[in-house]
CSV table of C-alpha atoms in Angstrom, one decimal:
chain,number,residue,atom,x,y,z
W,30,MET,CA,-7.8,2.0,26.7
W,31,GLY,CA,-8.1,3.7,23.4
W,32,ASP,CA,-9.9,2.9,20.2
W,33,VAL,CA,-9.0,-0.5,18.6
W,34,LEU,CA,-8.9,-1.3,14.8
W,35,ALA,CA,-8.6,-5.0,14.3
W,36,GLY,CA,-7.1,-6.3,11.0
W,37,ILE,CA,-5.8,-9.5,9.7
W,38,HIS,CA,-3.1,-11.0,12.0
W,39,ALA,CA,-2.9,-7.7,14.0
W,40,ALA,CA,-4.8,-5.0,15.7
W,41,TRP,CA,-4.0,-1.4,16.4
W,42,GLU,CA,-4.9,0.4,19.6
W,43,PHE,CA,-4.8,4.2,19.6
W,44,GLU,CA,-3.6,5.5,23.0
W,45,SER,CA,-3.1,9.1,23.9
W,46,ASP,CA,0.6,9.1,23.2
W,47,ALA,CA,1.3,6.0,21.2
W,48,LEU,CA,0.1,3.4,18.8
W,49,VAL,CA,0.1,-0.1,20.4
W,50,ILE,CA,0.3,-2.8,17.7
W,51,ARG,CA,-0.8,-6.4,19.0
W,52,PHE,CA,-0.2,-9.4,16.8
W,53,GLU,CA,-2.2,-12.7,16.7
W,54,ARG,CA,-0.4,-15.9,17.5
W,55,GLY,CA,-2.4,-18.2,15.1
W,56,ILE,CA,-0.8,-20.8,12.9
W,57,ARG,CA,-1.2,-18.5,9.8
W,58,THR,CA,0.3,-15.5,11.4
W,59,PRO,CA,3.8,-14.6,10.1
W,60,LYS,CA,6.3,-16.0,12.5
W,61,LEU,CA,8.0,-12.6,13.0
W,62,TYR,CA,4.6,-11.3,14.3
W,63,GLN,CA,4.3,-14.2,16.6
W,64,VAL,CA,7.7,-13.5,18.1
W,65,LEU,CA,7.0,-9.6,18.4
W,66,ARG,CA,3.6,-10.2,20.0
W,67,GLU,CA,3.2,-6.5,20.9
W,68,ARG,CA,4.9,-3.2,20.0
W,69,ARG,CA,4.2,0.2,21.5
W,70,VAL,CA,5.1,2.9,19.1
W,71,PRO,CA,5.1,6.6,20.3
W,72,TYR,CA,3.5,8.9,17.8
W,73,GLU,CA,6.7,10.8,17.6
W,74,ALA,CA,8.4,7.7,16.2
W,75,LEU,CA,6.3,7.9,13.0
W,76,ALA,CA,6.9,9.7,9.9
W,77,SER,CA,3.7,9.2,7.9
W,78,VAL,CA,0.6,7.1,7.5
W,79,THR,CA,-0.8,5.8,4.2
W,80,LEU,CA,-3.8,3.8,3.0
W,81,THR,CA,-3.4,1.8,-0.2
W,82,PRO,CA,-5.3,-1.0,-2.0
W,83,GLY,CA,-4.1,-4.5,-1.0
W,84,LYS,CA,-4.5,-7.9,-2.4
W,85,ARG,CA,-7.7,-9.9,-2.8
W,86,GLY,CA,-10.3,-7.4,-1.5
W,87,THR,CA,-8.2,-5.7,1.1
W,88,VAL,CA,-6.8,-2.3,2.0
W,89,VAL,CA,-3.4,-1.7,3.8
W,90,LEU,CA,-3.0,0.9,6.5
W,91,HIS,CA,0.8,1.5,6.8
W,92,ALA,CA,2.5,3.5,9.5
W,93,VAL,CA,6.0,4.5,8.4
W,94,PRO,CA,8.5,4.9,11.2
W,95,ARG,CA,11.1,7.7,11.3
W,96,PRO,CA,14.6,6.6,10.4
W,97,GLY,CA,16.4,5.9,13.6
W,98,ALA,CA,13.3,5.4,15.7
W,99,ASP,CA,12.9,1.6,15.8
W,100,PRO,CA,15.9,-0.8,16.2
W,101,LEU,CA,14.0,-3.6,14.4
W,102,MET,CA,13.4,-1.6,11.3
W,103,GLU,CA,16.9,-0.2,11.5
W,104,ALA,CA,18.4,-3.6,11.5
W,105,ALA,CA,16.2,-4.8,8.7
W,106,ALA,CA,17.2,-1.9,6.6
W,107,GLY,CA,14.4,-2.4,4.1
W,108,GLN,CA,14.9,-6.1,3.7
W,109,LEU,CA,11.6,-7.2,5.2
W,110,LYS,CA,9.2,-8.9,2.9
W,111,GLU,CA,5.9,-6.9,2.5
W,112,GLY,CA,3.9,-9.6,4.4
W,113,SER,CA,6.3,-9.4,7.4
W,114,ASP,CA,6.4,-5.7,7.8
W,115,PRO,CA,5.0,-5.1,11.4
W,116,TYR,CA,3.8,-1.6,10.5
W,117,ARG,CA,1.2,-2.8,8.0
W,118,LEU,CA,-2.4,-3.5,9.0
W,119,VAL,CA,-4.3,-5.4,6.4
W,120,LEU,CA,-8.2,-4.8,6.5
W,121,PRO,CA,-11.1,-6.1,4.3
W,122,THR,CA,-12.3,-3.5,1.9
W,123,ASP,CA,-15.7,-3.2,3.7
W,124,ARG,CA,-13.7,-1.4,6.4
W,125,GLU,CA,-12.1,1.0,4.0
W,126,THR,CA,-14.1,4.0,5.4
W,127,LEU,CA,-13.1,3.2,8.9
W,128,ALA,CA,-9.5,2.8,7.8
W,129,GLU,CA,-9.6,6.3,6.2
W,130,TYR,CA,-10.9,7.7,9.4
W,131,TYR,CA,-8.2,6.3,11.5
W,132,ARG,CA,-5.5,7.2,8.9
W,133,ASP,CA,-6.6,10.9,9.2
W,134,GLU,CA,-6.8,10.7,13.0
W,135,LEU,CA,-3.3,9.2,13.2
W,136,ARG,CA,-1.9,11.8,10.8
W,137,ALA,CA,-3.2,14.5,13.0
W,138,LEU,CA,-1.1,13.1,15.9
W,139,LEU,CA,2.1,13.0,14.0
W,140,PRO,CA,4.8,15.6,14.3
W,141,PRO,CA,4.5,18.2,11.5
W,142,GLU,CA,6.5,17.6,8.3
W,143,PRO,CA,8.2,20.1,6.1
W,144,GLU,CA,6.0,21.6,3.5
W,145,ALA,CA,7.6,19.8,0.6
W,146,ALA,CA,7.3,16.4,2.3
W,147,GLY,CA,3.7,17.0,3.1
W,148,ALA,CA,3.0,17.9,-0.6
W,149,ALA,CA,4.7,14.7,-1.7
W,150,GLY,CA,3.1,12.4,0.6
W,151,HIS,CA,-0.3,13.8,1.4
W,152,GLY,CA,-1.4,15.7,-1.6
W,153,ALA,CA,-3.8,13.1,-3.2
W,154,GLY,CA,-7.2,13.7,-1.5
W,155,GLY,CA,-8.7,10.3,-2.5
W,156,PRO,CA,-9.1,7.3,-0.4
W,157,TYR,CA,-5.6,6.0,-1.3
W,158,ASP,CA,-2.3,7.7,-1.1
W,159,GLY,CA,-0.2,6.0,-3.7
W,160,LEU,CA,3.3,7.1,-2.9
W,161,ASP,CA,3.7,8.4,0.7
W,162,GLY,CA,6.6,10.8,0.2
W,163,HIS,CA,9.2,8.2,0.9
W,164,GLY,CA,10.0,7.3,-2.7
W,165,GLY,CA,8.1,3.9,-2.9
W,166,PRO,CA,4.7,2.3,-2.4
W,167,ASP,CA,5.8,0.5,0.6
W,168,GLY,CA,7.3,3.6,2.3
W,169,HIS,CA,10.9,2.3,2.0
W,170,GLY,CA,11.8,4.1,-1.0
W,171,GLY,CA,13.2,1.0,-2.8
W,172,LEU,CA,16.6,1.3,-0.9
W,173,GLY,CA,18.1,-1.7,1.0
W,174,GLY,CA,16.0,-4.3,-0.8
W,175,PRO,CA,16.4,-8.0,-0.4
W,176,ASP,CA,19.5,-7.9,-2.5
W,177,GLN,CA,21.3,-5.4,-0.3
W,178,GLY,CA,22.6,-6.1,3.2
W,179,GLY,CA,21.8,-3.6,5.9
W,180,VAL,CA,24.8,-2.0,7.6
W,181,LEU,CA,23.9,-0.2,10.8
W,182,ASP,CA,26.1,1.9,13.1
W,183,ALA,CA,24.9,2.9,16.4
W,184,LEU,CA,25.2,6.6,15.7
W,185,GLY,CA,24.2,7.2,12.1
W,186,GLY,CA,21.6,4.5,11.6
W,187,ALA,CA,21.0,3.0,8.2
W,188,GLU,CA,21.9,4.6,4.9
W,189,ASP,CA,18.6,6.4,4.4
W,190,PRO,CA,16.6,3.1,4.6
W,191,TYR,CA,13.2,4.8,4.2
W,192,GLY,CA,14.1,7.0,1.4
W,193,ALA,CA,13.3,10.1,3.2
W,194,GLY,CA,15.9,12.2,1.4
W,195,GLY,CA,16.1,14.6,4.3
W,196,ALA,CA,12.3,15.4,4.4
W,197,VAL,CA,11.8,13.6,7.8
W,198,ALA,CA,14.3,14.2,10.6
W,199,PRO,CA,15.9,11.0,11.9
W,200,ALA,CA,15.3,10.2,15.5
W,201,GLU,CA,18.1,11.1,17.8
W,202,ARG,CA,17.5,7.9,19.8
W,203,PHE,CA,15.5,4.8,19.5
W,204,LEU,CA,11.9,5.6,20.5
W,205,VAL,CA,10.6,2.0,20.2
W,206,ALA,CA,11.8,-0.8,22.5
W,207,PRO,CA,13.7,-3.6,20.9
W,208,PRO,CA,12.1,-7.1,20.8
W,209,SER,CA,12.3,-9.0,24.0
W,210,GLY,CA,13.7,-12.1,22.2
W,211,PRO,CA,14.9,-14.4,21.1
W,212,LEU,CA,18.4,-13.7,22.5
W,213,SER,CA,20.0,-16.7,20.9
W,214,PHE,CA,19.7,-18.6,17.6
W,215,LYS,CA,21.5,-21.2,15.5
W,216,ALA,CA,23.3,-20.1,12.4
W,217,TYR,CA,24.9,-22.5,9.9
W,218,ASP,CA,28.3,-22.3,11.4
W,219,GLY,CA,27.6,-21.5,15.1
W,220,LYS,CA,25.3,-20.4,17.8
W,221,ALA,CA,24.9,-16.7,18.6
W,222,SER,CA,23.9,-15.6,22.0
W,223,PHE,CA,23.3,-12.3,23.7
W,224,ASP,CA,23.0,-11.7,27.5
W,225,GLY,CA,20.6,-8.9,26.8
W,226,ARG,CA,23.0,-6.1,27.9
W,227,ALA,CA,26.6,-6.4,27.8
W,228,GLU,CA,28.0,-9.3,25.6
W,229,VAL,CA,27.4,-11.2,22.5
W,230,SER,CA,29.1,-14.6,21.9
W,231,PHE,CA,29.5,-16.9,19.0
W,232,ARG,CA,30.2,-20.6,19.6
W,233,TRP,CA,31.3,-22.4,16.5
W,234,PHE,CA,29.9,-25.7,15.2
W,235,TRP,CA,32.3,-28.4,13.8
W,236,THR,CA,30.1,-29.2,10.9
W,237,GLY,CA,29.8,-25.5,9.6
W,238,ALA,CA,32.5,-23.2,10.7
W,239,SER,CA,35.5,-22.4,8.5
W,240,SER,CA,39.0,-23.1,9.5
W,241,GLU,CA,39.7,-19.4,10.1
W,242,LYS,CA,36.8,-19.3,12.8
W,243,TRP,CA,38.1,-22.5,14.4
W,244,LYS,CA,41.6,-21.1,14.7
W,245,ALA,CA,40.2,-17.9,16.2
W,246,GLY,CA,38.1,-19.9,18.7
W,247,ASP,CA,34.7,-19.1,20.2
W,248,GLN,CA,34.3,-15.4,20.4
W,249,THR,CA,32.8,-13.1,23.0
W,250,PHE,CA,32.2,-9.4,22.2
W,251,SER,CA,31.6,-6.5,24.6
W,252,VAL,CA,28.8,-4.3,23.5
W,253,ARG,CA,31.1,-1.3,24.5
W,254,ASP,CA,33.6,-2.5,21.8
W,255,LEU,CA,31.0,-2.5,19.0
W,256,CYS,CA,29.7,0.4,16.8
W,257,GLY,CA,27.0,-1.5,14.9
W,258,ILE,CA,25.7,-4.6,13.1
W,259,GLU,CA,25.3,-5.8,9.6
W,260,TRP,CA,22.3,-8.0,9.0
W,261,ARG,CA,21.7,-9.6,5.7
W,262,SER,CA,18.4,-11.5,5.3
W,263,PRO,CA,18.6,-15.3,5.3
W,264,ASP,CA,16.0,-15.2,2.5
W,265,VAL,CA,18.8,-14.1,0.0
W,266,PHE,CA,22.2,-15.4,-0.9
W,267,ASP,CA,25.0,-14.8,1.6
W,268,GLY,CA,22.8,-14.1,4.6
W,269,HIS,CA,24.7,-13.3,7.7
W,270,LEU,CA,24.9,-11.4,11.0
W,271,ARG,CA,28.2,-9.4,11.4
W,272,LEU,CA,29.3,-7.3,14.5
W,273,LEU,CA,31.1,-4.2,13.6
W,274,ALA,CA,34.0,-3.2,15.9
W,275,ARG,CA,34.5,0.4,17.1
W,276,ASP,CA,38.2,0.4,16.2
W,277,GLY,CA,37.2,0.1,12.5
W,278,GLY,CA,40.1,-2.3,11.7
W,279,PRO,CA,40.5,-4.6,8.7
W,280,ARG,CA,38.2,-7.5,8.4
W,281,PRO,CA,37.8,-10.4,6.0
W,282,THR,CA,35.5,-9.7,3.1
W,283,GLN,CA,33.7,-13.0,3.3
W,284,PRO,CA,31.5,-13.4,6.5
W,285,ASP,CA,32.4,-17.1,6.4
W,286,HIS,CA,36.0,-16.2,7.3
W,287,ASP,CA,35.2,-13.4,9.8
W,288,PRO,CA,35.1,-14.5,13.5
W,289,ALA,CA,32.9,-11.5,14.1
W,290,SER,CA,30.2,-13.0,11.9
W,291,VAL,CA,27.8,-15.9,11.7
W,292,VAL,CA,26.4,-17.1,8.4
W,293,PHE,CA,23.0,-18.2,7.7
W,294,GLY,CA,21.7,-21.0,5.4
W,295,LEU,CA,18.7,-23.1,4.6
W,296,GLY,CA,16.9,-23.4,8.0
W,297,TYR,CA,19.4,-21.4,9.8
W,298,GLY,CA,19.3,-17.8,11.0
W,299,LEU,CA,15.6,-17.4,10.2
W,300,VAL,CA,14.2,-13.9,10.0
W,301,HIS,CA,12.0,-14.3,13.1
W,302,GLU,CA,15.1,-15.5,15.1
W,303,SER,CA,18.1,-13.5,13.8
W,304,LEU,CA,16.4,-10.1,13.1
W,305,PRO,CA,15.0,-9.6,16.6
W,306,PHE,CA,18.4,-10.7,17.9
W,307,ALA,CA,20.1,-8.1,15.7
W,308,ALA,CA,17.7,-5.3,16.9
W,309,ALA,CA,18.4,-6.2,20.5
W,310,VAL,CA,22.1,-5.9,20.1
W,311,LEU,CA,21.9,-2.8,18.1
W,312,ALA,CA,19.7,-1.2,20.8
W,313,ALA,CA,22.2,-2.2,23.5
W,314,ILE,CA,25.0,-0.7,21.4
W,315,ARG,CA,23.0,2.6,21.0
W,316,SER,CA,22.4,2.8,24.8
W,317,SER,CA,26.1,2.1,25.7
W,318,ASP,CA,27.9,5.0,27.2
W,319,ARG,CA,30.9,4.3,25.0
W,320,ALA,CA,33.2,4.2,28.0
W,321,PRO,CA,36.5,2.5,27.2
W,322,VAL,CA,36.6,-1.1,28.3
W,323,PRO,CA,38.7,-1.3,31.4
W,324,VAL,CA,41.7,-3.5,31.5
W,325,GLY,CA,41.0,-7.0,32.9
W,326,SER,CA,37.3,-6.8,32.0
W,327,ARG,CA,37.2,-10.4,30.9
W,328,THR,CA,36.5,-12.8,33.8
W,329,PRO,CA,39.1,-15.6,34.6
W,330,GLY,CA,36.5,-18.2,33.8
W,331,ALA,CA,35.9,-16.9,30.3
W,332,VAL,CA,39.6,-16.7,29.5
W,333,ALA,CA,40.2,-20.3,30.9
W,334,GLU,CA,37.4,-21.5,28.6
W,335,ARG,CA,39.0,-19.9,25.6
W,336,ILE,CA,42.4,-21.3,26.4
W,337,ARG,CA,40.9,-24.8,26.9
W,338,HIS,CA,39.3,-24.5,23.5
W,339,LEU,CA,42.7,-23.3,21.9
W,340,GLY,CA,44.3,-26.3,23.4
W,341,GLU,CA,41.8,-28.7,21.8
W,342,LEU,CA,42.6,-26.9,18.4
W,343,HIS,CA,46.3,-27.3,19.0
W,344,ARG,CA,46.0,-31.1,19.8
W,345,ALA,CA,43.9,-31.5,16.8
W,346,GLY,CA,46.6,-30.1,14.7
W,347,LEU,CA,44.5,-27.0,13.6
W,348,VAL,CA,46.8,-24.5,15.0
W,349,THR,CA,50.6,-24.5,15.1
W,350,ASP,CA,52.8,-24.4,18.2
W,351,GLU,CA,53.7,-20.8,17.5
W,352,GLU,CA,50.0,-19.8,17.0
W,353,PHE,CA,49.0,-21.6,20.2
W,354,SER,CA,51.7,-19.8,22.2
W,355,THR,CA,50.9,-16.3,20.7
W,356,LYS,CA,47.2,-16.6,21.1
W,357,LYS,CA,47.5,-18.0,24.8
W,358,ALA,CA,49.7,-15.1,25.7
W,359,GLU,CA,47.1,-12.7,24.3
W,360,LEU,CA,44.3,-14.3,26.3
W,361,LEU,CA,46.4,-14.2,29.5
W,362,ALA,CA,47.0,-10.5,29.0
W,363,GLU,CA,43.3,-9.9,29.0
W,364,LEU,CA,43.1,-10.8,32.8
């Protein structure tokens, strides 16, 4: 076991090859921390480390992950509130000297940065860093803030979510494991579920789903057919989770009309439920071998369930005879 630095709501353990972040499970601990429980972050997954003044007699030690290294932060795309950032360790000011020591020790373990990046991020010499070379005091460069949705593809990552500007090389693969759960959550218009490996499904609620989604029926998506996800925080207007298809075909502008999306709302799709879900799906997409989906990949039971649901919509008058016949033929062709 390595050295342990305990802070408010979390503790950092410094192992020989990784930083292990363990979160408290107390009632005052942010719910996202409680869900994450523990994260093992290889040092190669980090871009920089800063120490800045915090609120009400605290200092903040902040490890900034490399773009593309952590599926959770890639899915968040800069939308996490400061108090929910799992890479921030808040300490009382009387532990400032100790925090400085561990900041320097951790920096020595990080991969070398280009000279320009080092000058921008580490040139201060005092106890605090101010800006850390990523364009903003929180290390996220001000991009992808709470009024921007994060669009992630499995190959290119977010649109420079940490403001690195090319100074820090993005990771070629995820270096941090995705959260273990939750693998299902309730959105406003349906329930989203993920089997943890191969399929994502949306099951619509009568009380919230649009007519477009009801006509399309409950949806099941193969991870191999997806290229990424779009997560927009439920803390802002128009929060949603959208799955992005590899074929790049046209899609409705509004997530409310898109059967590949679930929309959030007050009390639905909460950050600690929907963000770990999105990260797990994104990690599965990235690890997929991209092989074409074989013909007949859907199970007969899944197709039968879709046809049953389609029949209910037909009897309720929500789809026409022609729509019913066409859709049924498409489903049967999938067998």
